C-alpha cells in the first residue's frame, strides 16, 4: 500500500469512504476535526489535549482510559494553579466499569441505576438505604 506523507501543511484534509488504518499523526493540530461514522478500534491517543471534546453515539467497550487530567508535577506543561473543566457523562452504559486510584472529588451522580454499584466493596444502594433510614 502506498504511503501518503503530509509534512508542514496548513490545509484541511477531507477523507471519505477511505481506509486509513495504520496511519500515524505526530505533533499534529486537529482542533475542530470531525470523525463521523468511523471505525477506530485499537486507536491510541497519547499526550493529547482533548479539552472540550465530545463523544456521541460511540461504543467504548474494552476502552482503557488512564493518566487523564492535568499534566502531573515534573511534566513540562505542569502548572500547579491550573484546573481542568469537569467531565460530563450523560446517557452512558458504564456497566462493569472500574474506577481505580481516581480523584472523584465533587463528583455528582443523578438519576442513575446504582444496582450492584460498590464503593470500597460496599453496595451504594445499601449505604443510601441506611442513610435514608437514619434521617
mmCIF file with all atom_site columns, C-alpha atoms in Angstrom:
data_model
loop_
_atom_site.group_PDB
_atom_site.id
_atom_site.type_symbol
_atom_site.label_atom_id
_atom_site.label_alt_id
_atom_site.label_comp_id
_atom_site.label_asym_id
_atom_site.label_entity_id
_atom_site.label_seq_id
_atom_site.pdbx_PDB_ins_code
_atom_site.Cartn_x
_atom_site.Cartn_y
_atom_site.Cartn_z
_atom_site.occupancy
_atom_site.B_iso_or_equiv
_atom_site.pdbx_formal_charge
_atom_site.auth_seq_id
_atom_site.auth_comp_id
_atom_site.auth_asym_id
_atom_site.auth_atom_id
_atom_site.pdbx_PDB_model_num
ATOM 1   C CA . UNK A 1 1   ? 0.000   0.000  0.000  1.00 0.00 ? 1   UNK A CA 1
ATOM 2   C CA . UNK A 1 2   ? 1.336   3.433  -0.920 1.00 0.00 ? 2   UNK A CA 1
ATOM 3   C CA . UNK A 1 3   ? 2.006   5.862  1.931  1.00 0.00 ? 3   UNK A CA 1
ATOM 4   C CA . UNK A 1 4   ? 0.850   9.483  1.671  1.00 0.00 ? 4   UNK A CA 1
ATOM 5   C CA . UNK A 1 5   ? 3.135   11.818 3.639  1.00 0.00 ? 5   UNK A CA 1
ATOM 6   C CA . UNK A 1 6   ? 1.999   15.302 4.658  1.00 0.00 ? 6   UNK A CA 1
ATOM 7   C CA . UNK A 1 7   ? 4.572   17.499 6.418  1.00 0.00 ? 7   UNK A CA 1
ATOM 8   C CA . UNK A 1 8   ? 4.319   21.171 7.344  1.00 0.00 ? 8   UNK A CA 1
ATOM 9   C CA . UNK A 1 9   ? 0.913   21.601 5.674  1.00 0.00 ? 9   UNK A CA 1
ATOM 10  C CA . UNK A 1 10  ? -1.706  24.051 6.935  1.00 0.00 ? 10  UNK A CA 1
ATOM 11  C CA . UNK A 1 11  ? -4.721  22.773 4.991  1.00 0.00 ? 11  UNK A CA 1
ATOM 12  C CA . UNK A 1 12  ? -7.804  20.766 5.890  1.00 0.00 ? 12  UNK A CA 1
ATOM 13  C CA . UNK A 1 13  ? -7.857  17.141 4.795  1.00 0.00 ? 13  UNK A CA 1
ATOM 14  C CA . UNK A 1 14  ? -11.165 15.650 3.635  1.00 0.00 ? 14  UNK A CA 1
ATOM 15  C CA . UNK A 1 15  ? -11.239 11.859 3.564  1.00 0.00 ? 15  UNK A CA 1
ATOM 16  C CA . UNK A 1 16  ? -14.431 9.978  2.693  1.00 0.00 ? 16  UNK A CA 1
ATOM 17  C CA . UNK A 1 17  ? -15.071 6.269  2.203  1.00 0.00 ? 17  UNK A CA 1
ATOM 18  C CA . UNK A 1 18  ? -11.374 5.625  2.802  1.00 0.00 ? 18  UNK A CA 1
ATOM 19  C CA . UNK A 1 19  ? -9.345  3.005  4.627  1.00 0.00 ? 19  UNK A CA 1
ATOM 20  C CA . UNK A 1 20  ? -6.674  4.873  6.561  1.00 0.00 ? 20  UNK A CA 1
ATOM 21  C CA . UNK A 1 21  ? -5.747  2.141  9.032  1.00 0.00 ? 21  UNK A CA 1
ATOM 22  C CA . UNK A 1 22  ? -2.179  2.082  10.352 1.00 0.00 ? 22  UNK A CA 1
ATOM 23  C CA . UNK A 1 23  ? -1.958  5.874  9.855  1.00 0.00 ? 23  UNK A CA 1
ATOM 24  C CA . UNK A 1 24  ? 0.179   7.899  12.238 1.00 0.00 ? 24  UNK A CA 1
ATOM 25  C CA . UNK A 1 25  ? -0.292  11.516 13.342 1.00 0.00 ? 25  UNK A CA 1
ATOM 26  C CA . UNK A 1 26  ? 2.574   13.070 15.345 1.00 0.00 ? 26  UNK A CA 1
ATOM 27  C CA . UNK A 1 27  ? 2.720   16.687 16.575 1.00 0.00 ? 27  UNK A CA 1
ATOM 28  C CA . UNK A 1 28  ? -0.434  17.480 14.587 1.00 0.00 ? 28  UNK A CA 1
ATOM 29  C CA . UNK A 1 29  ? -3.142  20.055 15.365 1.00 0.00 ? 29  UNK A CA 1
ATOM 30  C CA . UNK A 1 30  ? -6.593  18.561 14.719 1.00 0.00 ? 30  UNK A CA 1
ATOM 31  C CA . UNK A 1 31  ? -8.698  21.201 16.506 1.00 0.00 ? 31  UNK A CA 1
ATOM 32  C CA . UNK A 1 32  ? -12.330 21.309 15.311 1.00 0.00 ? 32  UNK A CA 1
ATOM 33  C CA . UNK A 1 33  ? -11.924 17.993 13.452 1.00 0.00 ? 33  UNK A CA 1
ATOM 34  C CA . UNK A 1 34  ? -15.000 15.788 12.991 1.00 0.00 ? 34  UNK A CA 1
ATOM 35  C CA . UNK A 1 35  ? -14.935 11.996 12.769 1.00 0.00 ? 35  UNK A CA 1
ATOM 36  C CA . UNK A 1 36  ? -18.374 10.663 11.747 1.00 0.00 ? 36  UNK A CA 1
ATOM 37  C CA . UNK A 1 37  ? -19.353 7.022  11.139 1.00 0.00 ? 37  UNK A CA 1
ATOM 38  C CA . UNK A 1 38  ? -15.788 5.783  11.650 1.00 0.00 ? 38  UNK A CA 1
ATOM 39  C CA . UNK A 1 39  ? -14.230 2.552  12.871 1.00 0.00 ? 39  UNK A CA 1
ATOM 40  C CA . UNK A 1 40  ? -11.427 3.426  15.274 1.00 0.00 ? 40  UNK A CA 1
ATOM 41  C CA . UNK A 1 41  ? -10.889 0.179  17.204 1.00 0.00 ? 41  UNK A CA 1
ATOM 42  C CA . UNK A 1 42  ? -7.449  -0.102 18.813 1.00 0.00 ? 42  UNK A CA 1
ATOM 43  C CA . UNK A 1 43  ? -6.723  3.621  18.272 1.00 0.00 ? 43  UNK A CA 1
ATOM 44  C CA . UNK A 1 44  ? -4.261  5.040  20.797 1.00 0.00 ? 44  UNK A CA 1
ATOM 45  C CA . UNK A 1 45  ? -4.330  8.701  21.825 1.00 0.00 ? 45  UNK A CA 1
ATOM 46  C CA . UNK A 1 46  ? -1.277  9.732  23.842 1.00 0.00 ? 46  UNK A CA 1
ATOM 47  C CA . UNK A 1 47  ? -0.065  13.070 25.214 1.00 0.00 ? 47  UNK A CA 1
ATOM 48  C CA . UNK A 1 48  ? -3.131  14.847 23.814 1.00 0.00 ? 48  UNK A CA 1
ATOM 49  C CA . UNK A 1 49  ? -5.170  17.896 24.761 1.00 0.00 ? 49  UNK A CA 1
ATOM 50  C CA . UNK A 1 50  ? -8.741  16.675 24.323 1.00 0.00 ? 50  UNK A CA 1
ATOM 51  C CA . UNK A 1 51  ? -10.357 19.583 26.185 1.00 0.00 ? 51  UNK A CA 1
ATOM 52  C CA . UNK A 1 52  ? -13.983 20.177 25.210 1.00 0.00 ? 52  UNK A CA 1
ATOM 53  C CA . UNK A 1 53  ? -14.023 17.017 23.074 1.00 0.00 ? 53  UNK A CA 1
ATOM 54  C CA . UNK A 1 54  ? -17.440 15.421 22.541 1.00 0.00 ? 54  UNK A CA 1
ATOM 55  C CA . UNK A 1 55  ? -18.031 11.716 22.001 1.00 0.00 ? 55  UNK A CA 1
ATOM 56  C CA . UNK A 1 56  ? -21.603 10.938 20.925 1.00 0.00 ? 56  UNK A CA 1
ATOM 57  C CA . UNK A 1 57  ? -23.003 7.545  19.975 1.00 0.00 ? 57  UNK A CA 1
ATOM 58  C CA . UNK A 1 58  ? -19.751 5.636  20.480 1.00 0.00 ? 58  UNK A CA 1
ATOM 59  C CA . UNK A 1 59  ? -19.085 2.074  21.604 1.00 0.00 ? 59  UNK A CA 1
ATOM 60  C CA . UNK A 1 60  ? -16.226 2.147  24.117 1.00 0.00 ? 60  UNK A CA 1
ATOM 61  C CA . UNK A 1 61  ? -16.328 -1.477 25.332 1.00 0.00 ? 61  UNK A CA 1
ATOM 62  C CA . UNK A 1 62  ? -12.888 -2.558 26.466 1.00 0.00 ? 62  UNK A CA 1
ATOM 63  C CA . UNK A 1 63  ? -11.534 1.004  26.394 1.00 0.00 ? 63  UNK A CA 1
ATOM 64  C CA . UNK A 1 64  ? -8.664  1.668  28.799 1.00 0.00 ? 64  UNK A CA 1
ATOM 65  C CA . UNK A 1 65  ? -8.617  5.297  29.930 1.00 0.00 ? 65  UNK A CA 1
ATOM 66  C CA . UNK A 1 66  ? -5.721  6.192  32.209 1.00 0.00 ? 66  UNK A CA 1
ATOM 67  C CA . UNK A 1 67  ? -3.468  9.054  33.293 1.00 0.00 ? 67  UNK A CA 1
ATOM 68  C CA . UNK A 1 68  ? -6.169  11.577 32.363 1.00 0.00 ? 68  UNK A CA 1
ATOM 69  C CA . UNK A 1 69  ? -6.216  15.081 33.818 1.00 0.00 ? 69  UNK A CA 1
ATOM 70  C CA . UNK A 1 70  ? -3.845  17.996 34.112 1.00 0.00 ? 70  UNK A CA 1
ATOM 71  C CA . UNK A 1 71  ? -0.128  17.349 33.491 1.00 0.00 ? 71  UNK A CA 1
ATOM 72  C CA . UNK A 1 72  ? 1.482   15.928 36.659 1.00 0.00 ? 72  UNK A CA 1
ATOM 73  C CA . UNK A 1 73  ? 4.332   17.533 38.577 1.00 0.00 ? 73  UNK A CA 1
ATOM 74  C CA . UNK A 1 74  ? 7.550   17.052 36.623 1.00 0.00 ? 74  UNK A CA 1
ATOM 75  C CA . UNK A 1 75  ? 5.796   17.307 33.237 1.00 0.00 ? 75  UNK A CA 1
ATOM 76  C CA . UNK A 1 76  ? 6.966   20.304 31.132 1.00 0.00 ? 76  UNK A CA 1
ATOM 77  C CA . UNK A 1 77  ? 3.370   21.637 30.951 1.00 0.00 ? 77  UNK A CA 1
ATOM 78  C CA . UNK A 1 78  ? 2.732   21.240 34.716 1.00 0.00 ? 78  UNK A CA 1
ATOM 79  C CA . UNK A 1 79  ? 1.065   24.263 36.311 1.00 0.00 ? 79  UNK A CA 1
ATOM 80  C CA . UNK A 1 80  ? 0.086   23.855 39.978 1.00 0.00 ? 80  UNK A CA 1
ATOM 81  C CA . UNK A 1 81  ? -2.517  26.638 39.597 1.00 0.00 ? 81  UNK A CA 1
ATOM 82  C CA . UNK A 1 82  ? -4.379  25.143 36.633 1.00 0.00 ? 82  UNK A CA 1
ATOM 83  C CA . UNK A 1 83  ? -7.591  23.136 36.866 1.00 0.00 ? 83  UNK A CA 1
ATOM 84  C CA . UNK A 1 84  ? -9.414  21.342 34.076 1.00 0.00 ? 84  UNK A CA 1
ATOM 85  C CA . UNK A 1 85  ? -13.103 21.727 33.348 1.00 0.00 ? 85  UNK A CA 1
ATOM 86  C CA . UNK A 1 86  ? -15.222 18.871 34.759 1.00 0.00 ? 86  UNK A CA 1
ATOM 87  C CA . UNK A 1 87  ? -16.128 15.920 32.556 1.00 0.00 ? 87  UNK A CA 1
ATOM 88  C CA . UNK A 1 88  ? -19.789 15.161 31.850 1.00 0.00 ? 88  UNK A CA 1
ATOM 89  C CA . UNK A 1 89  ? -21.183 11.675 31.200 1.00 0.00 ? 89  UNK A CA 1
ATOM 90  C CA . UNK A 1 90  ? -24.798 11.591 30.007 1.00 0.00 ? 90  UNK A CA 1
ATOM 91  C CA . UNK A 1 91  ? -26.894 8.582  28.926 1.00 0.00 ? 91  UNK A CA 1
ATOM 92  C CA . UNK A 1 92  ? -23.874 6.255  29.175 1.00 0.00 ? 92  UNK A CA 1
ATOM 93  C CA . UNK A 1 93  ? -23.827 2.493  29.740 1.00 0.00 ? 93  UNK A CA 1
ATOM 94  C CA . UNK A 1 94  ? -20.977 2.057  32.216 1.00 0.00 ? 94  UNK A CA 1
ATOM 95  C CA . UNK A 1 95  ? -21.984 -1.428 33.439 1.00 0.00 ? 95  UNK A CA 1
ATOM 96  C CA . UNK A 1 96  ? -18.951 -3.202 34.879 1.00 0.00 ? 96  UNK A CA 1
ATOM 97  C CA . UNK A 1 97  ? -16.752 -0.098 34.731 1.00 0.00 ? 97  UNK A CA 1
ATOM 98  C CA . UNK A 1 98  ? -13.968 0.087  37.323 1.00 0.00 ? 98  UNK A CA 1
ATOM 99  C CA . UNK A 1 99  ? -12.513 3.325  38.697 1.00 0.00 ? 99  UNK A CA 1
ATOM 100 C CA . UNK A 1 100 ? -9.154  2.804  40.439 1.00 0.00 ? 100 UNK A CA 1
ATOM 101 C CA . UNK A 1 101 ? -6.948  5.484  42.005 1.00 0.00 ? 101 UNK A CA 1
ATOM 102 C CA . UNK A 1 102 ? -9.154  8.276  40.583 1.00 0.00 ? 102 UNK A CA 1
ATOM 103 C CA . UNK A 1 103 ? -9.852  11.701 42.032 1.00 0.00 ? 103 UNK A CA 1
ATOM 104 C CA . UNK A 1 104 ? -13.628 11.790 42.379 1.00 0.00 ? 104 UNK A CA 1
ATOM 105 C CA . UNK A 1 105 ? -13.828 14.985 44.448 1.00 0.00 ? 105 UNK A CA 1
ATOM 106 C CA . UNK A 1 106 ? -17.079 16.874 43.881 1.00 0.00 ? 106 UNK A CA 1
ATOM 107 C CA . UNK A 1 107 ? -18.469 14.152 41.573 1.00 0.00 ? 107 UNK A CA 1
ATOM 108 C CA . UNK A 1 108 ? -22.277 14.242 41.340 1.00 0.00 ? 108 UNK A CA 1
ATOM 109 C CA . UNK A 1 109 ? -24.464 11.292 40.357 1.00 0.00 ? 109 UNK A CA 1
ATOM 110 C CA . UNK A 1 110 ? -28.113 11.970 39.451 1.00 0.00 ? 110 UNK A CA 1
ATOM 111 C CA . UNK A 1 111 ? -30.949 9.755  38.168 1.00 0.00 ? 111 UNK A CA 1
ATOM 112 C CA . UNK A 1 112 ? -28.691 6.715  37.670 1.00 0.00 ? 112 UNK A CA 1
ATOM 113 C CA . UNK A 1 113 ? -29.281 2.974  38.116 1.00 0.00 ? 113 UNK A CA 1
ATOM 114 C CA . UNK A 1 114 ? -26.988 2.099  41.032 1.00 0.00 ? 114 UNK A CA 1
ATOM 115 C CA . UNK A 1 115 ? -27.893 -1.607 41.364 1.00 0.00 ? 115 UNK A CA 1
ATOM 116 C CA . UNK A 1 116 ? -24.717 -3.571 42.102 1.00 0.00 ? 116 UNK A CA 1
ATOM 117 C CA . UNK A 1 117 ? -22.534 -0.441 42.320 1.00 0.00 ? 117 UNK A CA 1
ATOM 118 C CA . UNK A 1 118 ? -19.997 -0.612 45.130 1.00 0.00 ? 118 UNK A CA 1
ATOM 119 C CA . UNK A 1 119 ? -17.573 1.801  46.741 1.00 0.00 ? 119 UNK A CA 1
ATOM 120 C CA . UNK A 1 120 ? -14.710 0.040  48.516 1.00 0.00 ? 120 UNK A CA 1
ATOM 121 C CA . UNK A 1 121 ? -16.767 -3.175 48.380 1.00 0.00 ? 121 UNK A CA 1
ATOM 122 C CA . UNK A 1 122 ? -19.896 -1.663 49.972 1.00 0.00 ? 122 UNK A CA 1
ATOM 123 C CA . UNK A 1 123 ? -23.146 -1.598 47.982 1.00 0.00 ? 123 UNK A CA 1
ATOM 124 C CA . UNK A 1 124 ? -24.106 2.012  47.307 1.00 0.00 ? 124 UNK A CA 1
ATOM 125 C CA . UNK A 1 125 ? -27.832 1.184  47.347 1.00 0.00 ? 125 UNK A CA 1
ATOM 126 C CA . UNK A 1 126 ? -27.396 -0.265 50.861 1.00 0.00 ? 126 UNK A CA 1
ATOM 127 C CA . UNK A 1 127 ? -25.483 2.825  52.016 1.00 0.00 ? 127 UNK A CA 1
ATOM 128 C CA . UNK A 1 128 ? -28.214 5.092  50.655 1.00 0.00 ? 128 UNK A CA 1
ATOM 129 C CA . UNK A 1 129 ? -30.947 2.984  52.277 1.00 0.00 ? 129 UNK A CA 1
ATOM 130 C CA . UNK A 1 130 ? -29.221 3.140  55.672 1.00 0.00 ? 130 UNK A CA 1
ATOM 131 C CA . UNK A 1 131 ? -28.636 6.867  55.288 1.00 0.00 ? 131 UNK A CA 1
ATOM 132 C CA . UNK A 1 132 ? -32.314 7.478  54.469 1.00 0.00 ? 132 UNK A CA 1
ATOM 133 C CA . UNK A 1 133 ? -33.427 5.219  57.336 1.00 0.00 ? 133 UNK A CA 1
ATOM 134 C CA . UNK A 1 134 ? -31.312 7.277  59.767 1.00 0.00 ? 134 UNK A CA 1
ATOM 135 C CA . UNK A 1 135 ? -32.964 10.561 58.724 1.00 0.00 ? 135 UNK A CA 1
#
